[in-house]
Amino acid sequence: MYLQHYGFRDKPFKLTHDPAYYYGEAHQVALNELCYSIEERHGLAILLGEPGTGKTTLLLRLLRSFARHLSGVFLSDVAVGEASLIRQVARALLIPFKPQDSTDTVAQYLDIFLRGQVTAGKTVVVLVDEAQGLMDGQFEELRHLTNLEHKGRKLVEIVLAGLPSLERKFQTPDFESLSQRAVVRCWVEPMDLQNTEAYIQHRLDVVGAPDPNMFAGDAVERVHQSSIGIPRLINIVCERTLLIGYVEEQQILKAEHVDQAVADLNLKPLGDRDQQTGALGFEGNLLLRMASQLDAIVKRLDQLEVPHKPATDIREPPDEPRIRQWLKSLRKHPLKKAHPTAEPLDEFMDSPVTLKSAKTEH
């Protein structure tokens, strides 16, 4: 809706894992550590971070970094799908097996495949996202995978990415031996103010913003304060701020516009956050509340799309004043509280597809 107003080619703050929007400066240390673990064939590495800090995006970037030299598998929400982790890995690697085959049989097929990959000079990497949801039986299969070796070399490199609760699980006696195999443990931290500013400018550059500094300095500070430097929250606040600027026919966004966005989204001031919700910055559960709120916003905006002239003609559509007036009326009515059964925020993100065997490029 606001693309022509700002001169964008696309929405800069979409809640997707589009690699075109990847900003690597804030995550470079974690990416380097994971690359090191894979290159040194440690067998197991752990990536931890709060919700929305960019773990999934980092995993996909890691996979792309090694695309020429490995067979990669990306698994998300493994606890939701088939119970056997080994079967999920085998299926993602296109290893043929029958539904009636036992997991032990599938494990043998997988072992043969992995040995062949090592002989061919390839590395197999399995990236498991949302690993805090792994079931106990899947952890046992994970232990089996980390035991696989051939001529002193690990047959598969595994990276587990998850919330801090994953680390707490590894600290329990049942998983202590598995935890000790993870030589590399790294955290994806929220961004500082400098990286928040660079992140915003980078995404504006990607969509061809005429002025990548359209968020004034005080506006960037407000975005950073309200989002705590968490990329997903930065996107949410900036998207709402752009909409407010569009409604008010502004090209440069100031602190007052961000403050209005924060109020619309019901974000709490930094000093008011308690320990339980401090990392999220919202009253109650962020994922539940934002899913309901964003659902209402997205549906309303979808209904407001109007025919417009080609991008070369940046004149406003004839109904633009009416639309702005309608949007202004929306801001007078606070969004309702999220229903307990609301879908999680990831509903609004492109679900990562399983990345199957990546062939070597010549």
Coordinates of N, CA and C in Angstrom, one line a residue, residues 179-351:
S179 N 25.7 -33.5 25.8 CA 26.1 -32.1 25.9 C 27.6 -31.9 25.8
Q180 N 28.3 -32.8 26.4 CA 29.8 -32.7 26.4 C 30.4 -32.9 24.9
R181 N 29.6 -33.4 24.0 CA 30.1 -33.6 22.6 C 30.0 -32.3 21.8
A182 N 29.3 -31.3 22.4 CA 29.1 -30.0 21.7 C 30.3 -29.1 22.0
V183 N 31.3 -29.1 21.1 CA 32.5 -28.3 21.4 C 32.2 -26.8 21.2
V184 N 31.3 -26.5 20.3 CA 30.9 -25.2 20.0 C 29.5 -24.9 20.5
R185 N 29.4 -23.8 21.3 CA 28.1 -23.3 21.8 C 28.1 -21.8 21.5
C186 N 27.2 -21.3 20.8 CA 27.2 -19.9 20.6 C 25.8 -19.3 20.7
W187 N 25.7 -18.0 21.0 CA 24.5 -17.3 21.3 C 24.2 -16.3 20.2
V188 N 23.0 -16.2 19.8 CA 22.6 -15.0 18.9 C 22.0 -14.0 19.8
E189 N 22.8 -12.9 20.0 CA 22.4 -11.9 20.9 C 21.6 -10.8 20.2
P190 N 20.7 -10.1 21.0 CA 20.1 -8.9 20.4 C 21.1 -7.9 19.9
M191 N 20.7 -7.1 19.0 CA 21.6 -6.1 18.4 C 21.7 -4.9 19.3
D192 N 22.9 -4.2 19.2 CA 23.1 -3.0 19.9 C 22.5 -1.9 19.0
L193 N 22.6 -0.6 19.5 CA 22.0 0.5 18.8 C 22.6 0.7 17.4
Q194 N 23.9 0.6 17.4 CA 24.6 0.7 16.1 C 24.2 -0.3 15.1
N195 N 24.1 -1.5 15.5 CA 23.7 -2.6 14.5 C 22.2 -2.4 14.2
T196 N 21.4 -2.0 15.1 CA 20.0 -1.7 14.8 C 19.8 -0.7 13.7
E197 N 20.6 0.4 13.8 CA 20.5 1.4 12.8 C 21.0 0.9 11.4
A198 N 22.1 0.1 11.5 CA 22.6 -0.5 10.2 C 21.7 -1.5 9.6
Y199 N 21.0 -2.2 10.5 CA 20.0 -3.2 10.1 C 18.8 -2.6 9.3
I200 N 18.3 -1.5 9.9 CA 17.2 -0.8 9.3 C 17.6 -0.2 8.0
Q201 N 18.8 0.4 7.9 CA 19.3 1.0 6.7 C 19.5 0.0 5.6
H202 N 20.0 -1.2 6.0 CA 20.3 -2.3 5.1 C 19.0 -2.7 4.4
R203 N 17.9 -2.9 5.2 CA 16.7 -3.4 4.6 C 16.0 -2.3 3.7
L204 N 16.2 -1.1 4.1 CA 15.7 0.0 3.2 C 16.5 0.0 1.9
D205 N 17.8 -0.2 2.0 CA 18.6 -0.3 0.8 C 18.1 -1.4 -0.2
V206 N 17.8 -2.5 0.4 CA 17.4 -3.7 -0.4 C 16.2 -3.4 -1.2
V207 N 15.3 -2.6 -0.7 CA 14.0 -2.3 -1.5 C 14.1 -1.0 -2.3
G208 N 15.4 -0.4 -2.3 CA 15.6 0.8 -3.2 C 15.0 2.1 -2.6
A209 N 15.1 2.2 -1.3 CA 14.6 3.4 -0.6 C 15.4 4.6 -1.1
P210 N 14.8 5.7 -1.6 CA 15.5 6.9 -2.0 C 16.4 7.4 -0.9
D211 N 16.0 7.3 0.3 CA 16.8 7.8 1.4 C 16.8 6.7 2.5
P212 N 18.0 6.0 2.6 CA 18.1 4.9 3.6 C 18.1 5.4 5.0
N213 N 18.2 6.8 5.2 CA 18.2 7.4 6.5 C 16.9 8.0 6.8
M214 N 15.8 7.5 6.2 CA 14.5 8.1 6.4 C 14.0 7.9 7.8
F215 N 14.6 7.0 8.6 CA 14.3 6.9 10.0 C 15.3 7.8 10.7
A216 N 14.8 9.0 11.3 CA 15.7 9.9 11.9 C 16.4 9.3 13.1
G217 N 17.5 9.9 13.5 CA 18.3 9.3 14.6 C 17.5 9.1 15.9
D218 N 16.6 10.0 16.3 CA 15.8 9.8 17.5 C 14.8 8.6 17.3
A219 N 14.4 8.5 16.0 CA 13.4 7.4 15.7 C 14.1 6.0 15.8
V220 N 15.3 5.9 15.3 CA 16.1 4.7 15.4 C 16.3 4.3 16.9
E221 N 16.6 5.3 17.7 CA 16.8 5.1 19.2 C 15.6 4.5 19.8
R222 N 14.4 5.1 19.4 CA 13.1 4.6 19.9 C 12.9 3.1 19.5
V223 N 13.2 2.8 18.2 CA 13.0 1.5 17.7 C 13.8 0.5 18.5
H224 N 15.1 0.9 18.7 CA 16.0 0.0 19.4 C 15.5 -0.2 20.8
Q225 N 15.1 0.9 21.5 CA 14.6 0.8 22.9 C 13.4 -0.1 23.0
S226 N 12.5 0.0 22.1 CA 11.2 -0.7 22.2 C 11.4 -2.2 21.8
S227 N 12.3 -2.5 20.9 CA 12.5 -3.8 20.4 C 13.6 -4.6 21.1
I228 N 14.4 -3.9 21.9 CA 15.5 -4.5 22.6 C 16.5 -5.1 21.6
G229 N 16.5 -4.6 20.4 CA 17.5 -5.0 19.4 C 17.2 -6.4 18.8
I230 N 15.9 -6.9 19.0 CA 15.5 -8.2 18.5 C 15.0 -8.0 17.0
P231 N 15.6 -8.6 16.0 CA 15.3 -8.3 14.6 C 13.8 -8.4 14.3
R232 N 13.1 -9.5 14.8 CA 11.7 -9.7 14.5 C 10.9 -8.5 15.1
L233 N 11.2 -8.0 16.3 CA 10.5 -6.9 16.9 C 10.8 -5.6 16.1
I234 N 12.1 -5.5 15.7 CA 12.4 -4.3 14.9 C 11.6 -4.2 13.7
N235 N 11.4 -5.4 13.0 CA 10.6 -5.4 11.8 C 9.1 -5.0 12.1
I236 N 8.6 -5.5 13.2 CA 7.2 -5.2 13.5 C 7.0 -3.7 13.8
V237 N 7.9 -3.2 14.6 CA 7.8 -1.7 15.0 C 8.0 -0.9 13.7
C238 N 9.0 -1.2 12.9 CA 9.3 -0.4 11.7 C 8.1 -0.5 10.7
E239 N 7.6 -1.6 10.5 CA 6.5 -1.8 9.6 C 5.3 -0.9 10.0
R240 N 5.0 -0.9 11.3 CA 3.9 -0.1 11.8 C 4.2 1.4 11.7
T241 N 5.5 1.7 11.9 CA 5.9 3.1 11.8 C 5.7 3.6 10.4
L242 N 6.1 2.8 9.4 CA 6.0 3.2 8.0 C 4.5 3.4 7.7
L243 N 3.6 2.6 8.2 CA 2.2 2.8 7.9 C 1.7 4.1 8.5
I244 N 2.2 4.4 9.7 CA 1.8 5.7 10.3 C 2.3 6.9 9.5
G245 N 3.5 6.8 9.1 CA 4.1 7.9 8.2 C 3.3 8.0 6.9
Y246 N 2.9 6.9 6.4 CA 2.1 7.0 5.1 C 0.7 7.7 5.4
V247 N 0.1 7.3 6.5 CA -1.2 7.9 6.8 C -1.1 9.4 7.0
E248 N 0.1 9.8 7.6 CA 0.3 11.2 7.9 C 1.0 12.0 6.8
E249 N 1.3 11.3 5.7 CA 1.9 11.8 4.5 C 3.3 12.4 4.8
Q250 N 4.0 11.6 5.6 CA 5.4 12.0 6.0 C 6.4 11.1 5.2
Q251 N 7.6 11.7 4.9 CA 8.6 11.0 4.2 C 9.7 10.6 5.2
I252 N 9.9 11.5 6.2 CA 11.0 11.3 7.2 C 10.2 10.9 8.5
L253 N 10.6 9.7 9.1 CA 10.0 9.2 10.3 C 10.7 9.6 11.5
K254 N 10.0 10.1 12.5 CA 10.6 10.7 13.7 C 10.2 9.9 14.9
A255 N 10.8 10.3 16.0 CA 10.5 9.5 17.3 C 9.0 9.5 17.6
E256 N 8.3 10.5 17.3 CA 6.9 10.6 17.6 C 6.1 9.5 16.8
H257 N 6.5 9.2 15.6 CA 5.9 8.2 14.8 C 6.2 6.8 15.4
V258 N 7.4 6.6 15.8 CA 7.7 5.3 16.5 C 6.9 5.1 17.8
D259 N 6.9 6.2 18.5 CA 6.1 6.2 19.8 C 4.7 5.8 19.5
Q260 N 4.1 6.3 18.5 CA 2.7 6.0 18.1 C 2.6 4.5 17.7
A261 N 3.6 4.0 17.0 CA 3.6 2.6 16.6 C 3.7 1.7 17.8
V262 N 4.6 2.1 18.7 CA 4.7 1.3 20.0 C 3.5 1.2 20.8
A263 N 2.8 2.4 20.8 CA 1.5 2.4 21.5 C 0.4 1.6 20.9
D264 N 0.4 1.6 19.5 CA -0.6 0.8 18.8 C -0.3 -0.6 19.0
L265 N 0.9 -1.0 19.1 CA 1.3 -2.4 19.3 C 1.2 -2.9 20.8
N266 N 1.0 -1.9 21.7 CA 0.9 -2.2 23.1 C 2.2 -2.7 23.7
L267 N 3.3 -2.1 23.2 CA 4.6 -2.5 23.7 C 4.7 -1.7 25.1
K268 N 5.4 -2.4 26.0 CA 5.6 -1.8 27.3 C 6.9 -1.0 27.3
P269 N 7.0 0.1 28.0 CA 8.3 0.8 28.2 C 9.4 -0.1 28.7
L270 N 10.6 0.1 28.4 CA 11.7 -0.7 28.8 C 11.8 -0.9 30.3
G271 N 11.6 0.2 31.0 CA 11.7 0.1 32.4 C 10.6 -0.7 33.1
D272 N 9.5 -0.9 32.4 CA 8.4 -1.6 33.1 C 8.4 -3.1 32.9
R273 N 9.4 -3.6 32.1 CA 9.4 -5.0 31.9 C 9.9 -5.8 33.1
D274 N 9.3 -6.9 33.3 CA 9.7 -7.7 34.4 C 10.6 -8.8 33.9
Q275 N 11.2 -9.7 34.7 CA 12.1 -10.7 34.3 C 11.5 -11.7 33.4
Q276 N 10.2 -12.0 33.6 CA 9.5 -13.1 32.9 C 9.3 -12.7 31.4
T277 N 8.9 -11.4 31.2 CA 8.6 -11.0 29.8 C 9.6 -10.0 29.3
G278 N 10.7 -9.8 30.0 CA 11.7 -8.8 29.6 C 12.2 -9.1 28.2
A279 N 12.5 -10.3 27.9 CA 13.1 -10.6 26.6 C 12.1 -10.4 25.5
L280 N 10.8 -10.4 25.8 CA 9.8 -10.3 24.8 C 9.3 -8.9 24.6
G281 N 9.2 -8.2 25.7 CA 8.8 -6.8 25.7 C 7.3 -6.6 25.6
F282 N 6.5 -7.6 25.7 CA 5.1 -7.5 25.6 C 4.4 -8.1 26.8
E283 N 3.3 -7.5 27.1 CA 2.5 -8.1 28.2 C 2.0 -9.5 27.8
G284 N 2.3 -10.5 28.7 CA 1.8 -11.8 28.3 C 2.7 -12.4 27.3
N285 N 2.2 -13.4 26.5 CA 3.0 -14.1 25.5 C 3.0 -13.3 24.2
L286 N 4.3 -13.0 23.8 CA 4.4 -12.2 22.6 C 3.8 -12.9 21.4
L287 N 4.1 -14.2 21.2 CA 3.7 -14.9 20.0 C 2.1 -14.9 19.9
L288 N 1.5 -15.1 21.0 CA 0.0 -15.2 21.0 C -0.6 -13.8 20.8
R289 N 0.0 -12.8 21.5 CA -0.6 -11.5 21.3 C -0.3 -10.9 19.9
M290 N 0.9 -11.0 19.4 CA 1.2 -10.4 18.1 C 0.5 -11.2 17.0
A291 N 0.3 -12.4 17.1 CA -0.4 -13.2 16.1 C -1.8 -12.6 15.9
S292 N -2.5 -12.4 17.0 CA -3.9 -11.9 16.9 C -3.9 -10.5 16.4
Q293 N -3.0 -9.6 16.9 CA -2.9 -8.2 16.5 C -2.5 -8.1 15.0
L294 N -1.5 -8.8 14.6 CA -1.0 -8.7 13.2 C -2.0 -9.2 12.3
D295 N -2.7 -10.3 12.7 CA -3.7 -10.9 11.8 C -4.8 -9.8 11.5
A296 N -5.2 -9.0 12.5 CA -6.2 -8.0 12.2 C -5.6 -6.9 11.3
I297 N -4.4 -6.5 11.5 CA -3.8 -5.5 10.7 C -3.6 -6.0 9.3
V298 N -3.1 -7.2 9.1 CA -2.8 -7.7 7.7 C -4.1 -7.8 7.0
K299 N -5.2 -8.3 7.6 CA -6.5 -8.5 6.9 C -7.0 -7.1 6.5
R300 N -6.9 -6.1 7.4 CA -7.4 -4.8 7.0 C -6.6 -4.2 5.9
L301 N -5.3 -4.4 5.9 CA -4.5 -3.8 4.8 C -4.7 -4.5 3.5
D302 N -5.0 -5.8 3.6 CA -5.3 -6.5 2.3 C -6.5 -6.0 1.7
Q303 N -7.5 -5.6 2.5 CA -8.8 -5.1 2.0 C -8.6 -3.7 1.4
L304 N -7.5 -3.0 1.7 CA -7.3 -1.7 1.3 C -6.6 -1.5 0.0
E305 N -6.1 -2.6 -0.6 CA -5.4 -2.5 -1.9 C -6.2 -1.9 -2.9
V306 N -5.7 -0.9 -3.7 CA -6.5 -0.3 -4.7 C -5.7 -0.3 -6.0
P307 N -6.4 -0.3 -7.2 CA -5.6 -0.3 -8.4 C -4.8 1.0 -8.5
H308 N -3.6 0.8 -9.0 CA -2.7 2.0 -9.2 C -2.0 1.9 -10.5
K309 N -1.4 3.0 -10.9 CA -0.7 3.1 -12.2 C 0.7 2.5 -12.1
P310 N 1.3 2.2 -13.2 CA 2.7 1.6 -13.2 C 3.6 2.3 -12.3
A311 N 4.7 1.6 -11.8 CA 5.6 2.2 -10.9 C 6.3 3.4 -11.4
T312 N 6.4 3.6 -12.7 CA 7.1 4.7 -13.3 C 6.3 6.0 -13.1
D313 N 5.0 5.9 -12.7 CA 4.2 7.0 -12.4 C 3.8 7.0 -11.0
I314 N 4.5 7.8 -10.2 CA 4.3 7.7 -8.7 C 3.2 8.6 -8.2
R315 N 2.3 9.1 -9.0 CA 1.2 9.8 -8.5 C 0.3 8.9 -7.7
E316 N -0.3 9.5 -6.7 CA -1.1 8.8 -5.7 C -2.4 8.3 -6.4
P317 N -2.9 7.1 -6.1 CA -4.2 6.6 -6.6 C -5.3 7.6 -6.2
P318 N -6.4 7.7 -7.0 CA -7.4 8.7 -6.7 C -8.1 8.5 -5.3
D319 N -8.1 7.3 -4.8 CA -8.8 7.1 -3.5 C -7.8 7.2 -2.3
E320 N -6.6 7.7 -2.6 CA -5.6 7.8 -1.5 C -6.1 8.6 -0.3
P321 N -6.7 9.8 -0.4 CA -7.1 10.6 0.8 C -8.2 9.8 1.6
R322 N -9.1 9.1 0.9 CA -10.1 8.3 1.6 C -9.5 7.2 2.4
I323 N -8.5 6.5 1.8 CA -7.8 5.4 2.5 C -7.1 5.9 3.7
R324 N -6.4 7.0 3.5 CA -5.6 7.6 4.7 C -6.6 7.9 5.8
Q325 N -7.7 8.5 5.5 CA -8.7 8.9 6.5 C -9.3 7.6 7.2
W326 N -9.4 6.6 6.4 CA -9.9 5.3 7.0 C -8.9 4.7 7.9
L327 N -7.6 4.8 7.5 CA -6.6 4.3 8.4 C -6.5 5.1 9.7
K328 N -6.6 6.4 9.6 CA -6.6 7.2 10.8 C -7.7 6.8 11.7
S329 N -8.9 6.5 11.2 CA -10.0 6.0 12.1 C -9.6 4.7 12.8
L330 N -8.8 3.9 12.1 CA -8.5 2.6 12.8 C -7.6 2.8 14.0
R331 N -6.8 3.9 13.9 CA -5.9 4.1 15.1 C -6.6 4.6 16.3
K332 N -7.9 5.0 16.1 CA -8.6 5.5 17.3 C -9.2 4.3 18.1
H333 N -9.1 3.1 17.5 CA -9.7 1.9 18.2 C -8.6 0.9 18.5
P334 N -8.2 0.8 19.8 CA -7.1 -0.1 20.2 C -7.4 -1.5 19.7
L335 N -6.4 -2.3 19.4 CA -6.5 -3.7 19.0 C -7.0 -4.5 20.2
K336 N -7.8 -5.5 20.0 CA -8.3 -6.3 21.0 C -7.1 -7.2 21.6
K337 N -7.4 -7.7 22.8 CA -6.4 -8.6 23.4 C -6.4 -9.9 22.7
A338 N -5.2 -10.5 22.6 CA -5.0 -11.8 21.9 C -5.8 -12.9 22.6
H339 N -6.5 -13.7 21.8 CA -7.2 -14.8 22.3 C -6.2 -15.9 22.7
P340 N -6.4 -16.6 23.7 CA -5.4 -17.7 24.2 C -5.1 -18.7 23.1
T341 N -6.1 -18.9 22.2 CA -5.8 -20.0 21.2 C -5.3 -19.4 19.9
A342 N -4.8 -18.1 19.9 CA -4.3 -17.5 18.7 C -3.1 -18.3 18.2
E343 N -2.9 -18.3 16.9 CA -1.8 -19.0 16.3 C -0.5 -18.3 16.6
P344 N 0.7 -18.9 16.6 CA 1.9 -18.2 16.9 C 2.3 -17.3 15.8
L345 N 3.2 -16.4 16.1 CA 3.6 -15.3 15.1 C 4.2 -15.9 13.8
D346 N 4.8 -17.1 13.9 CA 5.4 -17.7 12.8 C 4.4 -18.0 11.7
E347 N 3.1 -17.9 12.0 CA 2.1 -18.0 10.9 C 2.3 -17.0 9.8
F348 N 2.9 -15.9 10.2 CA 3.1 -14.8 9.2 C 4.4 -14.8 8.6
M349 N 5.2 -15.8 8.9 CA 6.5 -16.0 8.2 C 6.5 -17.1 7.3
D350 N 7.3 -17.0 6.2 CA 7.4 -18.1 5.2 C 8.0 -19.3 5.9
S351 N 7.3 -20.4 6.0 CA 7.8 -21.6 6.6 C 9.0 -22.1 5.8

